[in-house]
């Protein structure tokens, strides 16, 4: 874990804050794992610090998730509040010389904090998922799925620690926890290296939409304007098309356009744009048989094969290859 941390800190990246936060999480986790192999640490300060450091793991992971999901996330002074529980607990353990009573209190605090941060992570992912669907046309869903997967794996890892609590004499339980944690973290880092697009976050300052009243005549006119613009200018061919760019193109306020698409048309921005792309894809698959599926997906505005196949199957219930065969 220490080597992975050094690598994350030193590797060249456009999202250094994410790397730094995850490296800090790895280092704190590695420090905690010392206790799996050293049953008793004689120094009271070091022992208290090792135990209390557990309370830094979830805050660091939560901040990491924030930094991955939101492209304009920055560490600010108020984020130091996430260390408050660690500091108070460290002083408490130090003052009591980690007595049995104080250690039992610590375990209760650690469990409550763990699940509180897990809830916060899932709420962050829920907001991120809603924002990217309402405001972005590129495939932020991969980021959502990736963080969701790793969070669920952390929950699985926590089940192992619960198992150790109830069955402390279980053979090699500490080794099992260590191997599982190292495997998950290694997979996590390698996936981030091979898929840097996973770090493309959304703007955290965007608000989610609230319900509107019934459509007016003006709304119908804007819908027609938008439809004509999409048909003639084909802005959806740009892979990085966002709600902001589309609003600027047709000279409609961004919030109004978002309400128009998401509430009056009844589609998320992501699905609305992909519908136009898939319609173009179907025409090309049928008429341009000399073009490969890969050539078509880039031509119509997608930037990955997986996102194209997912969107195409959602619209047609077939994959592109099967659709082309059915048309010939």
mmCIF file with all atom_site columns, N, CA, C and O in Angstrom, residues 125-141 144 202 206 208-209 241-243 258 261-262 266-274 314:
data_model
loop_
_atom_site.group_PDB
_atom_site.id
_atom_site.type_symbol
_atom_site.label_atom_id
_atom_site.label_alt_id
_atom_site.label_comp_id
_atom_site.label_asym_id
_atom_site.label_entity_id
_atom_site.label_seq_id
_atom_site.pdbx_PDB_ins_code
_atom_site.Cartn_x
_atom_site.Cartn_y
_atom_site.Cartn_z
_atom_site.occupancy
_atom_site.B_iso_or_equiv
_atom_site.pdbx_formal_charge
_atom_site.auth_seq_id
_atom_site.auth_comp_id
_atom_site.auth_asym_id
_atom_site.auth_atom_id
_atom_site.pdbx_PDB_model_num
ATOM 1   N N  . UNK A 1 125 ? -23.134 9.825  -4.666  1.00 0.00 ? 125 UNK A N  1
ATOM 2   C CA . UNK A 1 125 ? -23.271 9.110  -5.937  1.00 0.00 ? 125 UNK A CA 1
ATOM 3   C C  . UNK A 1 125 ? -24.655 9.322  -6.548  1.00 0.00 ? 125 UNK A C  1
ATOM 4   O O  . UNK A 1 125 ? -24.797 9.455  -7.762  1.00 0.00 ? 125 UNK A O  1
ATOM 5   N N  . UNK A 1 126 ? -25.684 9.364  -5.706  1.00 0.00 ? 126 UNK A N  1
ATOM 6   C CA . UNK A 1 126 ? -27.045 9.596  -6.191  1.00 0.00 ? 126 UNK A CA 1
ATOM 7   C C  . UNK A 1 126 ? -27.156 10.977 -6.824  1.00 0.00 ? 126 UNK A C  1
ATOM 8   O O  . UNK A 1 126 ? -27.741 11.130 -7.911  1.00 0.00 ? 126 UNK A O  1
ATOM 9   N N  . UNK A 1 127 ? -26.582 11.980 -6.177  1.00 0.00 ? 127 UNK A N  1
ATOM 10  C CA . UNK A 1 127 ? -26.617 13.353 -6.725  1.00 0.00 ? 127 UNK A CA 1
ATOM 11  C C  . UNK A 1 127 ? -25.807 13.436 -8.012  1.00 0.00 ? 127 UNK A C  1
ATOM 12  O O  . UNK A 1 127 ? -26.229 14.043 -8.992  1.00 0.00 ? 127 UNK A O  1
ATOM 13  N N  . UNK A 1 128 ? -24.633 12.813 -8.012  1.00 0.00 ? 128 UNK A N  1
ATOM 14  C CA . UNK A 1 128 ? -23.790 12.802 -9.202  1.00 0.00 ? 128 UNK A CA 1
ATOM 15  C C  . UNK A 1 128 ? -24.514 12.161 -10.385 1.00 0.00 ? 128 UNK A C  1
ATOM 16  O O  . UNK A 1 128 ? -24.509 12.675 -11.502 1.00 0.00 ? 128 UNK A O  1
ATOM 17  N N  . UNK A 1 129 ? -25.164 11.035 -10.121 1.00 0.00 ? 129 UNK A N  1
ATOM 18  C CA . UNK A 1 129 ? -25.897 10.318 -11.159 1.00 0.00 ? 129 UNK A CA 1
ATOM 19  C C  . UNK A 1 129 ? -27.002 11.192 -11.762 1.00 0.00 ? 129 UNK A C  1
ATOM 20  O O  . UNK A 1 129 ? -27.186 11.241 -12.981 1.00 0.00 ? 129 UNK A O  1
ATOM 21  N N  . UNK A 1 130 ? -27.719 11.904 -10.924 1.00 0.00 ? 130 UNK A N  1
ATOM 22  C CA . UNK A 1 130 ? -28.809 12.766 -11.384 1.00 0.00 ? 130 UNK A CA 1
ATOM 23  C C  . UNK A 1 130 ? -28.265 13.951 -12.176 1.00 0.00 ? 130 UNK A C  1
ATOM 24  O O  . UNK A 1 130 ? -28.800 14.319 -13.227 1.00 0.00 ? 130 UNK A O  1
ATOM 25  N N  . UNK A 1 131 ? -27.172 14.554 -11.684 1.00 0.00 ? 131 UNK A N  1
ATOM 26  C CA . UNK A 1 131 ? -26.607 15.723 -12.353 1.00 0.00 ? 131 UNK A CA 1
ATOM 27  C C  . UNK A 1 131 ? -26.064 15.399 -13.740 1.00 0.00 ? 131 UNK A C  1
ATOM 28  O O  . UNK A 1 131 ? -26.268 16.154 -14.686 1.00 0.00 ? 131 UNK A O  1
ATOM 29  N N  . UNK A 1 132 ? -25.355 14.266 -13.865 1.00 0.00 ? 132 UNK A N  1
ATOM 30  C CA . UNK A 1 132 ? -24.778 13.981 -15.182 1.00 0.00 ? 132 UNK A CA 1
ATOM 31  C C  . UNK A 1 132 ? -25.859 13.634 -16.194 1.00 0.00 ? 132 UNK A C  1
ATOM 32  O O  . UNK A 1 132 ? -25.748 13.954 -17.383 1.00 0.00 ? 132 UNK A O  1
ATOM 33  N N  . UNK A 1 133 ? -26.931 12.987 -15.741 1.00 0.00 ? 133 UNK A N  1
ATOM 34  C CA . UNK A 1 133 ? -28.010 12.660 -16.676 1.00 0.00 ? 133 UNK A CA 1
ATOM 35  C C  . UNK A 1 133 ? -28.758 13.911 -17.137 1.00 0.00 ? 133 UNK A C  1
ATOM 36  O O  . UNK A 1 133 ? -29.220 13.975 -18.275 1.00 0.00 ? 133 UNK A O  1
ATOM 37  N N  . UNK A 1 134 ? -28.867 14.897 -16.257 1.00 0.00 ? 134 UNK A N  1
ATOM 38  C CA . UNK A 1 134 ? -29.610 16.108 -16.590 1.00 0.00 ? 134 UNK A CA 1
ATOM 39  C C  . UNK A 1 134 ? -28.781 17.124 -17.375 1.00 0.00 ? 134 UNK A C  1
ATOM 40  O O  . UNK A 1 134 ? -29.342 17.990 -18.045 1.00 0.00 ? 134 UNK A O  1
ATOM 41  N N  . UNK A 1 135 ? -27.445 17.021 -17.295 1.00 0.00 ? 135 UNK A N  1
ATOM 42  C CA . UNK A 1 135 ? -26.622 18.104 -17.827 1.00 0.00 ? 135 UNK A CA 1
ATOM 43  C C  . UNK A 1 135 ? -25.509 17.703 -18.778 1.00 0.00 ? 135 UNK A C  1
ATOM 44  O O  . UNK A 1 135 ? -24.897 18.571 -19.392 1.00 0.00 ? 135 UNK A O  1
ATOM 45  N N  . UNK A 1 136 ? -25.208 16.411 -18.923 1.00 0.00 ? 136 UNK A N  1
ATOM 46  C CA . UNK A 1 136 ? -24.076 15.988 -19.738 1.00 0.00 ? 136 UNK A CA 1
ATOM 47  C C  . UNK A 1 136 ? -24.472 14.874 -20.699 1.00 0.00 ? 136 UNK A C  1
ATOM 48  O O  . UNK A 1 136 ? -25.312 14.040 -20.372 1.00 0.00 ? 136 UNK A O  1
ATOM 49  N N  . UNK A 1 137 ? -23.816 14.881 -21.864 1.00 0.00 ? 137 UNK A N  1
ATOM 50  C CA . UNK A 1 137 ? -24.110 13.859 -22.871 1.00 0.00 ? 137 UNK A CA 1
ATOM 51  C C  . UNK A 1 137 ? -23.013 12.808 -22.974 1.00 0.00 ? 137 UNK A C  1
ATOM 52  O O  . UNK A 1 137 ? -23.208 11.785 -23.620 1.00 0.00 ? 137 UNK A O  1
ATOM 53  N N  . UNK A 1 138 ? -21.838 13.042 -22.391 1.00 0.00 ? 138 UNK A N  1
ATOM 54  C CA . UNK A 1 138 ? -20.796 12.015 -22.446 1.00 0.00 ? 138 UNK A CA 1
ATOM 55  C C  . UNK A 1 138 ? -20.991 11.019 -21.313 1.00 0.00 ? 138 UNK A C  1
ATOM 56  O O  . UNK A 1 138 ? -21.847 11.197 -20.444 1.00 0.00 ? 138 UNK A O  1
ATOM 57  N N  . UNK A 1 139 ? -20.195 9.972  -21.309 1.00 0.00 ? 139 UNK A N  1
ATOM 58  C CA . UNK A 1 139 ? -20.507 8.809  -20.487 1.00 0.00 ? 139 UNK A CA 1
ATOM 59  C C  . UNK A 1 139 ? -19.938 8.895  -19.073 1.00 0.00 ? 139 UNK A C  1
ATOM 60  O O  . UNK A 1 139 ? -18.990 8.201  -18.727 1.00 0.00 ? 139 UNK A O  1
ATOM 61  N N  . UNK A 1 140 ? -20.545 9.731  -18.237 1.00 0.00 ? 140 UNK A N  1
ATOM 62  C CA . UNK A 1 140 ? -20.153 9.797  -16.839 1.00 0.00 ? 140 UNK A CA 1
ATOM 63  C C  . UNK A 1 140 ? -20.639 8.580  -16.056 1.00 0.00 ? 140 UNK A C  1
ATOM 64  O O  . UNK A 1 140 ? -20.251 8.389  -14.905 1.00 0.00 ? 140 UNK A O  1
ATOM 65  N N  . UNK A 1 141 ? -21.488 7.768  -16.687 1.00 0.00 ? 141 UNK A N  1
ATOM 66  C CA . UNK A 1 141 ? -22.044 6.609  -15.990 1.00 0.00 ? 141 UNK A CA 1
ATOM 67  C C  . UNK A 1 141 ? -20.947 5.641  -15.569 1.00 0.00 ? 141 UNK A C  1
ATOM 68  O O  . UNK A 1 141 ? -21.069 4.954  -14.555 1.00 0.00 ? 141 UNK A O  1
ATOM 69  N N  . UNK A 1 144 ? -19.717 6.640  -12.214 1.00 0.00 ? 144 UNK A N  1
ATOM 70  C CA . UNK A 1 144 ? -20.719 6.270  -11.206 1.00 0.00 ? 144 UNK A CA 1
ATOM 71  C C  . UNK A 1 144 ? -20.622 4.783  -10.869 1.00 0.00 ? 144 UNK A C  1
ATOM 72  O O  . UNK A 1 144 ? -20.574 4.391  -9.693  1.00 0.00 ? 144 UNK A O  1
ATOM 73  N N  . UNK A 1 202 ? -18.413 16.077 -12.771 1.00 0.00 ? 202 UNK A N  1
ATOM 74  C CA . UNK A 1 202 ? -19.387 17.083 -13.171 1.00 0.00 ? 202 UNK A CA 1
ATOM 75  C C  . UNK A 1 202 ? -19.250 18.298 -12.261 1.00 0.00 ? 202 UNK A C  1
ATOM 76  O O  . UNK A 1 202 ? -18.564 18.266 -11.246 1.00 0.00 ? 202 UNK A O  1
ATOM 77  N N  . UNK A 1 206 ? -23.998 22.809 -9.912  1.00 0.00 ? 206 UNK A N  1
ATOM 78  C CA . UNK A 1 206 ? -25.264 22.684 -10.625 1.00 0.00 ? 206 UNK A CA 1
ATOM 79  C C  . UNK A 1 206 ? -26.330 22.164 -9.670  1.00 0.00 ? 206 UNK A C  1
ATOM 80  O O  . UNK A 1 206 ? -26.073 21.274 -8.869  1.00 0.00 ? 206 UNK A O  1
ATOM 81  N N  . UNK A 1 208 ? -30.063 20.333 -8.965  1.00 0.00 ? 208 UNK A N  1
ATOM 82  C CA . UNK A 1 208 ? -31.016 19.419 -9.586  1.00 0.00 ? 208 UNK A CA 1
ATOM 83  C C  . UNK A 1 208 ? -32.345 20.136 -9.771  1.00 0.00 ? 208 UNK A C  1
ATOM 84  O O  . UNK A 1 208 ? -32.627 21.132 -9.112  1.00 0.00 ? 208 UNK A O  1
ATOM 85  N N  . UNK A 1 209 ? -33.157 19.626 -10.678 1.00 0.00 ? 209 UNK A N  1
ATOM 86  C CA . UNK A 1 209 ? -34.384 20.323 -11.057 1.00 0.00 ? 209 UNK A CA 1
ATOM 87  C C  . UNK A 1 209 ? -35.527 20.082 -10.082 1.00 0.00 ? 209 UNK A C  1
ATOM 88  O O  . UNK A 1 209 ? -35.614 19.045 -9.443  1.00 0.00 ? 209 UNK A O  1
ATOM 89  N N  . UNK A 1 241 ? -20.468 17.311 -25.746 1.00 0.00 ? 241 UNK A N  1
ATOM 90  C CA . UNK A 1 241 ? -21.609 18.216 -25.672 1.00 0.00 ? 241 UNK A CA 1
ATOM 91  C C  . UNK A 1 241 ? -22.177 18.221 -24.252 1.00 0.00 ? 241 UNK A C  1
ATOM 92  O O  . UNK A 1 241 ? -22.392 17.182 -23.650 1.00 0.00 ? 241 UNK A O  1
ATOM 93  N N  . UNK A 1 242 ? -22.419 19.423 -23.732 1.00 0.00 ? 242 UNK A N  1
ATOM 94  C CA . UNK A 1 242 ? -23.024 19.567 -22.416 1.00 0.00 ? 242 UNK A CA 1
ATOM 95  C C  . UNK A 1 242 ? -24.248 20.466 -22.525 1.00 0.00 ? 242 UNK A C  1
ATOM 96  O O  . UNK A 1 242 ? -24.471 21.130 -23.546 1.00 0.00 ? 242 UNK A O  1
ATOM 97  N N  . UNK A 1 243 ? -25.024 20.509 -21.483 1.00 0.00 ? 243 UNK A N  1
ATOM 98  C CA . UNK A 1 243 ? -26.210 21.366 -21.462 1.00 0.00 ? 243 UNK A CA 1
ATOM 99  C C  . UNK A 1 243 ? -25.809 22.819 -21.657 1.00 0.00 ? 243 UNK A C  1
ATOM 100 O O  . UNK A 1 243 ? -26.478 23.580 -22.362 1.00 0.00 ? 243 UNK A O  1
ATOM 101 N N  . UNK A 1 258 ? -32.634 23.097 -19.401 1.00 0.00 ? 258 UNK A N  1
ATOM 102 C CA . UNK A 1 258 ? -32.644 21.882 -18.600 1.00 0.00 ? 258 UNK A CA 1
ATOM 103 C C  . UNK A 1 258 ? -34.070 21.478 -18.235 1.00 0.00 ? 258 UNK A C  1
ATOM 104 O O  . UNK A 1 258 ? -34.445 20.309 -18.329 1.00 0.00 ? 258 UNK A O  1
ATOM 105 N N  . UNK A 1 261 ? -35.924 20.084 -21.413 1.00 0.00 ? 261 UNK A N  1
ATOM 106 C CA . UNK A 1 261 ? -35.594 18.717 -21.813 1.00 0.00 ? 261 UNK A CA 1
ATOM 107 C C  . UNK A 1 261 ? -36.032 17.699 -20.759 1.00 0.00 ? 261 UNK A C  1
ATOM 108 O O  . UNK A 1 261 ? -36.700 16.712 -21.063 1.00 0.00 ? 261 UNK A O  1
ATOM 109 N N  . UNK A 1 262 ? -35.644 17.961 -19.526 1.00 0.00 ? 262 UNK A N  1
ATOM 110 C CA . UNK A 1 262 ? -35.865 16.968 -18.482 1.00 0.00 ? 262 UNK A CA 1
ATOM 111 C C  . UNK A 1 262 ? -37.316 16.853 -18.032 1.00 0.00 ? 262 UNK A C  1
ATOM 112 O O  . UNK A 1 262 ? -37.761 15.769 -17.668 1.00 0.00 ? 262 UNK A O  1
ATOM 113 N N  . UNK A 1 266 ? -39.496 15.235 -21.165 1.00 0.00 ? 266 UNK A N  1
ATOM 114 C CA . UNK A 1 266 ? -39.601 14.003 -20.382 1.00 0.00 ? 266 UNK A CA 1
ATOM 115 C C  . UNK A 1 266 ? -38.419 13.079 -20.499 1.00 0.00 ? 266 UNK A C  1
ATOM 116 O O  . UNK A 1 266 ? -38.544 11.865 -20.286 1.00 0.00 ? 266 UNK A O  1
ATOM 117 N N  . UNK A 1 267 ? -37.255 13.610 -20.866 1.00 0.00 ? 267 UNK A N  1
ATOM 118 C CA . UNK A 1 267 ? -36.040 12.792 -20.960 1.00 0.00 ? 267 UNK A CA 1
ATOM 119 C C  . UNK A 1 267 ? -34.908 13.474 -20.215 1.00 0.00 ? 267 UNK A C  1
ATOM 120 O O  . UNK A 1 267 ? -34.864 14.699 -20.123 1.00 0.00 ? 267 UNK A O  1
ATOM 121 N N  . UNK A 1 268 ? -33.985 12.672 -19.695 1.00 0.00 ? 268 UNK A N  1
ATOM 122 C CA . UNK A 1 268 ? -32.744 13.252 -19.189 1.00 0.00 ? 268 UNK A CA 1
ATOM 123 C C  . UNK A 1 268 ? -31.950 13.775 -20.376 1.00 0.00 ? 268 UNK A C  1
ATOM 124 O O  . UNK A 1 268 ? -32.054 13.238 -21.489 1.00 0.00 ? 268 UNK A O  1
ATOM 125 N N  . UNK A 1 269 ? -31.146 14.802 -20.153 1.00 0.00 ? 269 UNK A N  1
ATOM 126 C CA . UNK A 1 269 ? -30.323 15.368 -21.217 1.00 0.00 ? 269 UNK A CA 1
ATOM 127 C C  . UNK A 1 269 ? -29.476 14.281 -21.872 1.00 0.00 ? 269 UNK A C  1
ATOM 128 O O  . UNK A 1 269 ? -29.348 14.220 -23.099 1.00 0.00 ? 269 UNK A O  1
ATOM 129 N N  . UNK A 1 270 ? -28.902 13.404 -21.059 1.00 0.00 ? 270 UNK A N  1
ATOM 130 C CA . UNK A 1 270 ? -28.063 12.307 -21.533 1.00 0.00 ? 270 UNK A CA 1
ATOM 131 C C  . UNK A 1 270 ? -28.826 11.437 -22.531 1.00 0.00 ? 270 UNK A C  1
ATOM 132 O O  . UNK A 1 270 ? -28.345 11.126 -23.627 1.00 0.00 ? 270 UNK A O  1
ATOM 133 N N  . UNK A 1 271 ? -30.050 11.040 -22.170 1.00 0.00 ? 271 UNK A N  1
ATOM 134 C CA . UNK A 1 271 ? -30.860 10.186 -23.043 1.00 0.00 ? 271 UNK A CA 1
ATOM 135 C C  . UNK A 1 271 ? -31.371 10.944 -24.263 1.00 0.00 ? 271 UNK A C  1
ATOM 136 O O  . UNK A 1 271 ? -31.483 10.370 -25.361 1.00 0.00 ? 271 UNK A O  1
ATOM 137 N N  . UNK A 1 272 ? -31.689 12.225 -24.072 1.00 0.00 ? 272 UNK A N  1
ATOM 138 C CA . UNK A 1 272 ? -32.195 13.044 -25.180 1.00 0.00 ? 272 UNK A CA 1
ATOM 139 C C  . UNK A 1 272 ? -31.168 13.149 -26.303 1.00 0.00 ? 272 UNK A C  1
ATOM 140 O O  . UNK A 1 272 ? -31.477 12.955 -27.478 1.00 0.00 ? 272 UNK A O  1
ATOM 141 N N  . UNK A 1 273 ? -29.928 13.434 -25.937 1.00 0.00 ? 273 UNK A N  1
ATOM 142 C CA . UNK A 1 273 ? -28.855 13.563 -26.927 1.00 0.00 ? 273 UNK A CA 1
ATOM 143 C C  . UNK A 1 273 ? -28.554 12.212 -27.571 1.00 0.00 ? 273 UNK A C  1
ATOM 144 O O  . UNK A 1 273 ? -28.393 12.105 -28.792 1.00 0.00 ? 273 UNK A O  1
ATOM 145 N N  . UNK A 1 274 ? -28.509 11.172 -26.752 1.00 0.00 ? 274 UNK A N  1
ATOM 146 C CA . UNK A 1 274 ? -28.196 9.849  -27.292 1.00 0.00 ? 274 UNK A CA 1
ATOM 147 C C  . UNK A 1 274 ? -29.271 9.331  -28.245 1.00 0.00 ? 274 UNK A C  1
ATOM 148 O O  . UNK A 1 274 ? -28.983 8.538  -29.142 1.00 0.00 ? 274 UNK A O  1
ATOM 149 N N  . UNK A 1 314 ? -30.358 0.162  -25.375 1.00 0.00 ? 314 UNK A N  1
ATOM 150 C CA . UNK A 1 314 ? -31.448 0.790  -24.626 1.00 0.00 ? 314 UNK A CA 1
ATOM 151 C C  . UNK A 1 314 ? -32.527 1.306  -25.560 1.00 0.00 ? 314 UNK A C  1
ATOM 152 O O  . UNK A 1 314 ? -33.725 1.237  -25.269 1.00 0.00 ? 314 UNK A O  1
#
